[in-house]
Short mmCIF file of C-alpha atoms and ligand atoms in Angstrom, two decimals:
data_model
loop_
_atom_site.label_atom_id
_atom_site.label_comp_id
_atom_site.label_asym_id
_atom_site.label_seq_id
_atom_site.Cartn_x
_atom_site.Cartn_y
_atom_site.Cartn_z
CA MET A 1 93.53 116.38 127.24
CA ASP A 2 96.47 114.24 127.29
CA PHE A 3 99.24 115.11 124.68
CA MET A 4 101.58 112.37 125.94
CA LEU A 5 102.31 109.02 123.83
CA THR A 6 101.31 105.78 125.86
CA GLU A 7 104.39 103.62 127.03
CA GLU A 8 103.54 101.16 124.22
CA GLN A 9 103.77 103.91 121.69
CA LEU A 10 106.94 105.36 122.90
CA MET A 11 108.27 101.83 122.97
CA LEU A 12 107.56 101.44 119.35
CA GLN A 13 108.75 104.84 118.47
CA ASP A 14 112.20 104.01 120.09
CA MET A 15 112.39 100.61 118.34
CA VAL A 16 111.32 102.08 114.77
CA ARG A 17 113.74 104.98 115.25
CA LYS A 18 116.63 102.54 116.09
CA PHE A 19 115.88 100.28 113.13
CA ALA A 20 115.66 103.43 111.00
CA LYS A 21 118.75 104.72 111.89
CA GLU A 22 120.72 101.56 111.93
CA GLU A 23 119.30 99.97 109.04
CA ILE A 24 117.55 102.38 106.46
CA GLU A 25 119.73 105.46 106.80
CA PRO A 26 122.84 103.73 105.64
CA VAL A 27 121.49 102.67 102.35
CA SER A 28 118.55 105.31 101.66
CA SER A 29 120.64 107.91 99.78
CA ASP A 30 122.10 105.17 97.50
CA ASN A 31 118.83 103.51 96.94
CA GLU A 32 116.95 106.62 95.98
CA ARG A 33 119.80 108.02 93.66
CA ASN A 34 119.74 104.42 91.87
CA HIS A 35 115.96 104.28 91.90
CA ARG A 36 116.34 100.99 93.93
CA TYR A 37 113.49 99.45 95.68
CA PRO A 38 114.34 98.55 99.45
CA ALA A 39 113.22 94.76 99.30
CA ASP A 40 115.26 93.78 102.14
CA ILE A 41 114.15 96.68 104.32
CA ILE A 42 110.59 95.87 103.71
CA SER A 43 110.77 92.41 104.52
CA GLN A 44 112.60 93.32 107.78
CA LEU A 45 109.76 95.73 108.46
CA GLY A 46 107.41 92.93 107.68
CA GLU A 47 109.12 90.54 110.24
CA LEU A 48 109.02 93.44 112.86
CA GLY A 49 105.26 93.73 112.30
CA ILE A 50 105.37 97.30 110.77
CA MET A 51 103.74 96.22 107.57
CA GLY A 52 100.35 95.58 109.52
CA ILE A 53 100.94 97.42 112.35
CA ALA A 54 97.37 98.76 113.22
CA TYR A 55 95.53 95.58 112.21
CA PRO A 56 94.24 92.81 114.42
CA VAL A 57 96.43 89.95 115.27
CA GLU A 58 94.01 87.41 113.97
CA TYR A 59 94.77 88.42 110.50
CA GLY A 60 98.41 88.53 111.18
CA GLY A 61 98.86 92.34 112.24
CA ALA A 62 100.58 93.72 115.16
CA GLY A 63 97.22 94.87 116.93
CA MET A 64 98.29 98.17 117.97
CA ASP A 65 96.36 101.54 117.29
CA PHE A 66 96.40 103.88 114.22
CA VAL A 67 98.48 106.48 116.23
CA SER A 68 101.47 104.02 116.47
CA TYR A 69 101.24 103.37 112.70
CA MET A 70 101.59 107.11 112.19
CA ILE A 71 104.60 107.22 114.69
CA ALA A 72 106.23 104.32 112.71
CA VAL A 73 105.77 106.20 109.27
CA GLU A 74 107.07 109.30 110.55
CA GLU A 75 110.33 107.59 111.95
CA ILE A 76 110.73 105.57 108.91
CA SER A 77 110.47 108.58 106.60
CA ARG A 78 112.75 110.52 108.88
CA TYR A 79 115.51 108.39 107.16
CA CYS A 80 113.94 107.43 103.83
CA ALA A 81 110.86 108.90 102.66
CA SER A 82 110.64 106.54 99.75
CA THR A 83 110.07 103.68 102.40
CA GLY A 84 107.68 105.86 104.12
CA VAL A 85 105.44 105.90 101.35
CA ILE A 86 105.83 102.19 100.54
CA VAL A 87 104.62 101.49 103.90
CA SER A 88 101.93 104.22 103.86
CA ALA A 89 100.57 103.03 100.38
CA HIS A 90 100.58 99.44 101.21
CA SER A 91 98.92 99.76 104.57
CA SER A 92 96.58 102.62 104.25
CA LEU A 93 95.59 102.08 100.73
CA VAL A 94 95.31 98.52 100.24
CA CYS A 95 95.22 96.65 103.90
CA ASP A 96 92.81 99.15 105.23
CA PRO A 97 89.78 98.93 102.56
CA ILE A 98 90.35 95.19 102.59
CA PHE A 99 89.99 95.01 106.33
CA ARG A 100 87.20 97.48 106.38
CA PHE A 101 85.16 96.88 103.49
CA GLY A 102 86.21 93.04 102.72
CA THR A 103 84.09 89.74 103.19
CA GLU A 104 85.75 87.42 105.88
CA GLU A 105 86.79 85.23 102.70
CA GLN A 106 88.67 88.40 101.36
CA LYS A 107 90.39 89.26 104.56
CA GLN A 108 91.64 85.64 105.22
CA LYS A 109 92.77 85.39 101.52
CA TYR A 110 94.59 88.52 101.41
CA LEU A 111 95.49 90.14 105.03
CA PRO A 112 97.98 87.26 106.44
CA ASP A 113 100.38 87.87 103.43
CA LEU A 114 99.71 91.72 103.09
CA LEU A 115 100.17 92.31 106.90
CA SER A 116 103.36 90.38 107.15
CA GLY A 117 104.67 92.19 104.17
CA ARG A 118 105.05 88.86 102.12
CA LYS A 119 103.18 90.56 99.68
CA ILE A 120 102.81 94.20 98.86
CA GLY A 121 99.84 96.10 97.70
CA SER A 122 99.07 99.07 95.38
CA PHE A 123 95.88 101.17 94.99
CA SER A 124 94.91 102.40 91.49
CA LEU A 125 92.52 105.02 91.58
CA THR A 126 94.16 107.92 89.41
CA GLU A 127 93.81 107.83 85.50
CA ALA A 128 95.24 110.14 82.96
CA GLY A 129 91.73 112.04 82.69
CA ALA A 130 90.80 111.55 86.55
CA GLY A 131 93.22 112.90 88.91
CA SER A 132 91.65 115.61 91.45
CA ASP A 133 88.56 114.77 89.88
CA ALA A 134 88.73 111.13 91.03
CA GLY A 135 85.19 110.27 90.30
CA ALA A 136 85.81 110.72 86.46
CA THR A 137 87.40 107.28 86.06
CA SER A 138 87.05 105.65 82.57
CA THR A 139 88.39 102.22 83.48
CA THR A 140 85.22 99.91 83.19
CA ALA A 141 84.06 96.78 84.83
CA VAL A 142 81.27 94.75 83.12
CA LEU A 143 79.68 91.39 84.45
CA ASP A 144 80.17 88.30 82.32
CA GLY A 145 78.55 85.57 84.17
CA ASP A 146 80.50 84.93 87.02
CA HIS A 147 83.22 87.22 86.23
CA TRP A 148 83.92 90.88 85.79
CA ILE A 149 85.86 92.24 82.86
CA LEU A 150 87.82 94.86 83.57
CA ASN A 151 89.37 97.38 80.68
CA GLY A 152 91.28 100.60 81.01
CA SER A 153 94.50 102.09 82.48
CA LYS A 154 95.30 103.79 85.85
CA ILE A 155 98.58 105.78 86.26
CA PHE A 156 100.69 106.93 89.24
CA ALA A 157 100.32 103.55 91.16
CA THR A 158 102.74 103.61 94.03
CA ASN A 159 104.05 100.25 94.52
CA GLY A 160 102.96 99.17 91.23
CA LYS A 161 105.96 97.58 90.13
CA GLU A 162 106.42 95.31 93.23
CA ALA A 163 102.78 94.86 94.14
CA GLU A 164 101.03 91.51 93.77
CA VAL A 165 97.67 92.83 95.23
CA PHE A 166 95.82 95.80 93.57
CA VAL A 167 92.82 97.74 94.93
CA LEU A 168 91.23 99.67 91.96
CA ILE A 169 88.17 101.47 91.11
CA ALA A 170 86.24 100.92 87.86
CA SER A 171 83.01 102.47 86.39
CA THR A 172 80.23 100.00 86.58
CA GLU A 173 77.45 102.35 85.87
CA PRO A 174 79.07 105.17 83.89
CA SER A 175 76.04 107.46 83.69
CA GLN A 176 76.11 107.71 87.47
CA LYS A 177 79.62 109.09 87.90
CA THR A 178 80.84 108.96 91.42
CA ARG A 179 77.49 106.80 92.19
CA GLY A 180 78.39 104.12 89.58
CA VAL A 181 81.70 103.25 90.57
CA THR A 182 82.81 99.95 92.34
CA THR A 183 86.22 98.79 93.99
CA PHE A 184 87.94 95.52 92.98
CA ILE A 185 90.83 93.40 94.35
CA VAL A 186 92.88 92.34 91.21
CA ASP A 187 95.92 89.83 91.61
CA LYS A 188 98.88 90.66 89.73
CA ASP A 189 98.74 87.28 87.89
CA SER A 190 95.23 88.11 86.44
CA PRO A 191 95.43 87.47 82.62
CA GLY A 192 95.22 90.92 80.68
CA TYR A 193 96.92 92.72 83.66
CA SER A 194 100.48 94.53 82.96
CA ILE A 195 102.46 97.19 83.87
CA GLY A 196 103.07 100.11 81.43
CA LYS A 197 104.95 103.11 82.00
CA VAL A 198 107.51 103.51 85.07
CA GLU A 199 107.61 106.98 86.00
CA GLN A 200 111.00 108.74 86.37
CA LYS A 201 110.39 110.96 89.13
CA LEU A 202 111.93 114.38 91.00
CA GLY A 203 112.04 112.38 94.36
CA ILE A 204 110.92 109.16 96.31
CA ARG A 205 112.71 107.43 93.58
CA SER A 206 113.07 104.25 95.59
CA SER A 207 109.44 103.94 95.45
CA SER A 208 107.84 102.78 92.08
CA THR A 209 105.20 104.83 90.42
CA VAL A 210 103.77 103.05 87.53
CA GLU A 211 100.91 102.82 84.89
CA ILE A 212 98.65 99.76 84.98
CA ILE A 213 97.18 98.53 81.96
CA LEU A 214 93.91 96.49 82.17
CA ASP A 215 93.01 94.55 78.96
CA ASN A 216 90.22 92.40 79.46
CA VAL A 217 91.06 91.29 82.91
CA ARG A 218 88.87 88.55 83.97
CA VAL A 219 88.35 88.45 87.90
CA PRO A 220 85.58 86.41 89.82
CA LYS A 221 82.69 88.16 90.88
CA SER A 222 84.26 87.65 94.53
CA ALA A 223 86.83 90.13 93.33
CA MET A 224 84.46 92.92 94.24
CA LEU A 225 85.43 94.97 97.42
CA GLY A 226 82.56 96.40 99.11
CA GLU A 227 78.99 97.08 97.57
CA LEU A 228 78.25 97.41 93.79
CA ASN A 229 78.18 101.04 92.88
CA LYS A 230 79.75 102.21 96.15
CA GLY A 231 83.31 102.16 95.26
CA PHE A 232 83.87 106.05 95.46
CA LYS A 233 82.97 106.00 99.01
CA VAL A 234 85.48 103.27 99.58
CA SER A 235 88.09 105.11 97.81
CA MET A 236 87.48 108.28 99.96
CA VAL A 237 87.29 106.69 103.10
CA THR A 238 90.33 104.96 102.23
CA LEU A 239 92.02 108.26 101.24
CA ASP A 240 91.15 109.87 104.68
CA GLY A 241 93.50 107.40 106.24
CA GLY A 242 95.96 107.63 103.56
CA ARG A 243 96.20 111.32 103.86
CA LEU A 244 97.33 110.89 107.40
CA GLY A 245 100.03 108.55 106.31
CA ILE A 246 101.14 111.04 103.72
CA ALA A 247 101.10 113.76 106.65
CA SER A 248 103.36 111.34 108.75
CA GLN A 249 105.64 111.07 105.83
CA ALA A 250 105.82 114.57 105.59
CA LEU A 251 106.62 115.06 109.25
CA GLY A 252 109.56 112.41 108.90
CA ILE A 253 110.93 114.55 106.06
CA ALA A 254 110.45 117.83 107.77
CA ARG A 255 112.32 116.61 110.86
CA ALA A 256 115.02 115.30 109.15
CA ALA A 257 115.38 118.77 107.43
CA ILE A 258 115.45 120.61 111.07
CA GLU A 259 117.79 117.93 112.66
CA ASP A 260 120.43 118.01 109.78
CA SER A 261 120.08 121.95 109.59
CA ILE A 262 120.81 122.03 113.64
CA LYS A 263 123.83 119.82 113.33
CA TYR A 264 125.24 121.75 110.18
CA SER A 265 124.68 124.91 111.64
CA LYS A 266 126.91 124.07 114.70
CA GLU A 267 129.33 122.71 112.71
CA ARG A 268 129.65 125.29 110.02
CA PHE A 269 132.15 128.02 110.91
CA GLN A 270 131.69 131.57 109.14
CA PHE A 271 133.21 134.84 110.57
CA ASP A 272 135.16 132.81 113.17
CA GLN A 273 131.96 131.11 114.86
CA PRO A 274 129.33 128.36 114.25
CA ILE A 275 126.62 129.79 112.02
CA ALA A 276 124.20 128.61 114.78
CA ASN A 277 125.31 131.63 116.84
CA PHE A 278 123.65 133.84 114.27
CA GLN A 279 120.04 134.88 114.98
CA ALA A 280 119.19 134.62 111.51
CA ILE A 281 119.93 130.86 111.59
CA GLN A 282 118.31 130.56 114.96
CA TRP A 283 115.08 132.25 113.90
CA MET A 284 114.73 129.84 110.93
CA ILE A 285 115.26 126.73 113.05
CA ALA A 286 112.96 128.01 115.71
CA ASP A 287 110.04 128.52 113.08
CA MET A 288 110.75 125.26 111.59
CA TRP A 289 110.39 123.28 114.82
CA THR A 290 107.26 125.40 115.61
CA GLU A 291 105.63 124.28 112.32
CA TYR A 292 106.78 120.75 112.50
CA GLU A 293 105.32 120.61 116.10
CA SER A 294 101.82 122.13 114.81
CA ALA A 295 101.54 119.87 112.12
CA ARG A 296 102.31 116.92 114.31
CA LEU A 297 99.51 117.87 116.78
CA LEU A 298 97.17 118.10 113.98
CA THR A 299 98.13 114.73 112.50
CA TRP A 300 98.07 112.91 115.83
CA ARG A 301 94.90 114.40 116.79
CA ALA A 302 93.20 113.22 113.45
CA SER A 303 94.72 109.78 114.22
CA ILE A 304 93.25 109.81 117.82
CA MET A 305 89.66 110.39 116.20
CA LYS A 306 90.35 107.72 113.49
CA ASP A 307 91.20 105.34 116.64
CA LYS A 308 88.02 106.61 118.34
CA GLY A 309 85.84 105.86 115.39
CA MET A 310 85.01 109.43 114.93
CA ASN A 311 84.63 111.15 111.49
CA TYR A 312 88.03 112.77 110.66
CA SER A 313 87.79 113.61 107.12
CA ARG A 314 88.22 117.10 107.47
CA GLU A 315 91.05 116.68 110.29
CA ALA A 316 92.78 114.33 107.88
CA ALA A 317 92.68 116.93 105.10
CA MET A 318 93.81 119.78 107.69
CA ALA A 319 96.66 117.43 108.79
CA LYS A 320 97.82 116.63 105.46
CA LEU A 321 97.49 120.20 104.04
CA LYS A 322 99.66 121.49 107.10
CA ALA A 323 102.26 118.79 107.30
CA SER A 324 102.90 118.59 103.65
CA GLU A 325 103.41 122.70 103.49
CA VAL A 326 105.56 122.48 106.58
CA CYS A 327 107.61 119.78 105.13
CA MET A 328 108.24 122.09 101.87
CA PHE A 329 108.98 125.01 104.33
CA CYS A 330 111.49 123.03 106.28
CA ALA A 331 113.06 121.53 103.08
CA ASN A 332 113.52 124.67 101.71
CA LYS A 333 114.88 126.32 104.85
CA ALA A 334 117.41 123.39 105.48
CA ILE A 335 118.97 124.17 102.14
CA GLN A 336 119.23 127.89 102.85
CA ILE A 337 120.83 127.16 106.35
CA HIS A 338 123.32 124.83 104.11
CA GLY A 339 123.93 127.43 101.66
CA GLY A 340 125.59 126.18 98.37
CA TYR A 341 126.50 123.03 100.09
CA GLY A 342 122.83 122.19 100.34
CA PHE A 343 122.32 122.36 96.65
CA THR A 344 124.88 119.53 96.25
CA GLU A 345 124.44 115.84 96.50
CA ASP A 346 127.01 115.97 99.48
CA PHE A 347 124.18 116.76 101.66
CA LYS A 348 121.05 115.12 102.46
CA VAL A 349 118.85 118.18 102.57
CA GLU A 350 119.02 118.10 98.51
CA ARG A 351 117.06 114.51 98.75
CA TYR A 352 114.71 115.95 101.47
CA TYR A 353 113.62 118.95 99.25
CA ARG A 354 113.09 116.85 96.12
CA ASP A 355 111.12 114.32 98.35
CA ALA A 356 109.04 116.95 100.05
CA LYS A 357 107.30 118.09 97.01
CA ILE A 358 105.45 115.02 96.48
CA THR A 359 103.59 115.20 99.75
CA GLU A 360 101.66 118.40 98.51
CA LEU A 361 100.45 116.45 95.38
CA TYR A 362 99.59 112.79 95.98
CA GLU A 363 96.58 111.51 97.77
CA GLY A 364 94.85 114.87 97.07
CA THR A 365 96.81 118.02 96.35
CA SER A 366 96.85 120.96 98.74
CA GLU A 367 93.94 122.51 96.71
CA ILE A 368 91.91 119.22 97.30
CA GLN A 369 92.55 119.24 100.74
CA ARG A 370 91.52 122.89 101.15
CA LEU A 371 88.42 121.96 99.26
CA VAL A 372 87.58 119.40 101.53
CA ILE A 373 88.06 121.26 104.54
CA ALA A 374 86.04 124.49 103.00
CA ARG A 375 83.04 122.26 102.06
CA THR A 376 82.70 120.77 105.59
CA LEU A 377 82.76 124.42 106.89
CA LEU A 378 80.53 125.83 104.31
CA LYS A 379 77.88 123.33 104.00
N1 CAA B 1 84.11 109.67 103.38
C1 CAA B 1 82.73 109.22 102.82
N2 CAA B 1 82.18 109.60 101.99
C2 CAA B 1 82.63 110.43 100.98
C3 CAA B 1 83.66 111.13 101.53
C4 CAA B 1 84.41 110.82 102.73
N3 CAA B 1 85.80 111.45 102.91
N4 CAA B 1 84.12 112.17 100.69
C5 CAA B 1 83.11 112.19 99.74
N5 CAA B 1 82.04 111.14 100.09
C6 CAA B 1 80.89 110.78 99.29
C7 CAA B 1 79.73 112.04 99.31
O1 CAA B 1 79.34 112.17 100.58
C8 CAA B 1 79.17 111.69 98.16
O2 CAA B 1 77.91 110.71 98.63
P1 CAA B 1 76.61 110.60 97.63
O3 CAA B 1 77.04 110.11 96.55
O4 CAA B 1 75.69 109.61 98.63
O5 CAA B 1 76.10 112.04 97.81
C9 CAA B 1 79.85 110.98 97.08
O6 CAA B 1 81.18 110.49 97.91
C10 CAA B 1 80.72 111.76 96.30
O7 CAA B 1 81.30 112.94 96.89
P2 CAA B 1 81.46 114.32 96.19
O8 CAA B 1 80.20 114.87 95.63
O9 CAA B 1 82.22 115.34 97.17
O10 CAA B 1 82.41 114.13 94.84
P3 CAA B 1 83.35 115.13 94.01
O11 CAA B 1 83.34 114.51 92.79
O12 CAA B 1 82.85 116.44 94.33
O13 CAA B 1 84.86 114.90 94.50
C11 CAA B 1 86.60 114.94 95.84
C12 CAA B 1 85.22 114.96 95.82
C13 CAA B 1 86.83 115.54 97.27
C14 CAA B 1 87.30 116.24 94.99
C15 CAA B 1 87.24 113.80 95.62
O14 CAA B 1 87.23 113.71 94.00
C16 CAA B 1 89.03 113.76 95.96
O15 CAA B 1 89.08 113.38 96.98
N6 CAA B 1 89.87 113.99 94.93
C17 CAA B 1 91.07 113.88 94.91
C18 CAA B 1 91.59 112.49 94.60
C19 CAA B 1 92.67 111.95 95.33
O16 CAA B 1 93.09 112.21 96.58
N7 CAA B 1 93.61 111.24 94.65
C20 CAA B 1 94.84 110.74 95.11
C21 CAA B 1 94.92 109.45 94.42
S1 CAA B 1 95.60 108.09 95.53
C22 CAA B 1 97.45 108.43 95.11
O17 CAA B 1 97.84 109.52 95.44
C23 CAA B 1 98.09 107.46 94.86
C24 CAA B 1 99.18 106.79 95.81
O18 CAA B 1 99.34 105.63 95.64
C25 CAA B 1 99.90 107.36 96.74
#
């Protein structure tokens, strides 16, 4: 067993950490407060190869492994959780299914632009009546000659405002439920496609979350991704990887909360000494770091399993469950350590606390992760 990162992974970690500290940190709070999408940062990440880190060079990727991608998402999220999810949703939920299930023609058409960050992708699974019950999709796709006609609406699509490429699922055989849905790739300029409500959120406000409206959207037959009526499995396999992206985002937020707490506790004097001298503070910091490291081990282990081509659904669910709950725990403790100041916008822990919550919700709530884990243990 080797718990060490490779030299290549360490170099990548250094590079992304430096970029995130120098380029992302100075603008992240202001962007988040103003609901501003970090377009410049995303295009720089594209130039650095981060938008397509774990994909083959032949399609425009950086040719690295999945663990490297997880490292990058954590480092980015350390300074901006919004940017972390923009990268993760784009890479895990759009590039991955196209790479894994796409025809050669689809890969050639979409991957070079997506992996370089020239185009952003968005994944549309959730609907008003199909959240945790993802198979209950009511969006339909009906074949009409050489085209599919899509009707319905999707909600909570991360990157939906900026994206030009959408991977979405629709029901093609409604009576068959999860065995009757199919995945499609839809271009933003398809007639009948539009953006509806733009969500105003508690946190990660630099990342857009929107409703997608499909009103007789006509896409060619070749827009089908994977096999007919196999779209639910495409989504589930896609979410296995996506959940690790969210675990890494959660790790980044947790680390930010811990590092800021350590710094603050050494600078803040009460009773004529830094509060870091008090055991109450030391124990909180020790617990935060121990929880963070254990969540990171779970996340990296699941990522190694993915790199090795093993089944890692349960491990991804465990990593996402643990990392998101650790993230909330650390963000909460960070505010406690900062006291009343932590409740103000003068300190970043306020943002970490708001950003942390979503990690327990999207790409499957903590309850769904527990369900996935329990099912594999009890079957
Ligand atoms: N890999 C491969 N196949 C899988 C799978 C996986 N991880 N999970 C399930 N399947 C297969 C099953 O084997 C089954 O196959 P058969 O039809 O051959 O029997 C089929 O899929 C149906 O599976 P279930 O019977 O388990 O389906 P279910 O209806 O009970 O639902 C669920 C399972 C786990 C609850 C699923 O609905 C789920 O994950 N829900 C949460 C949805 C979710 O995470 N949404 C997040 C949206 S994305 C997002 O957050 C937006 C963003 O942009 C960040």
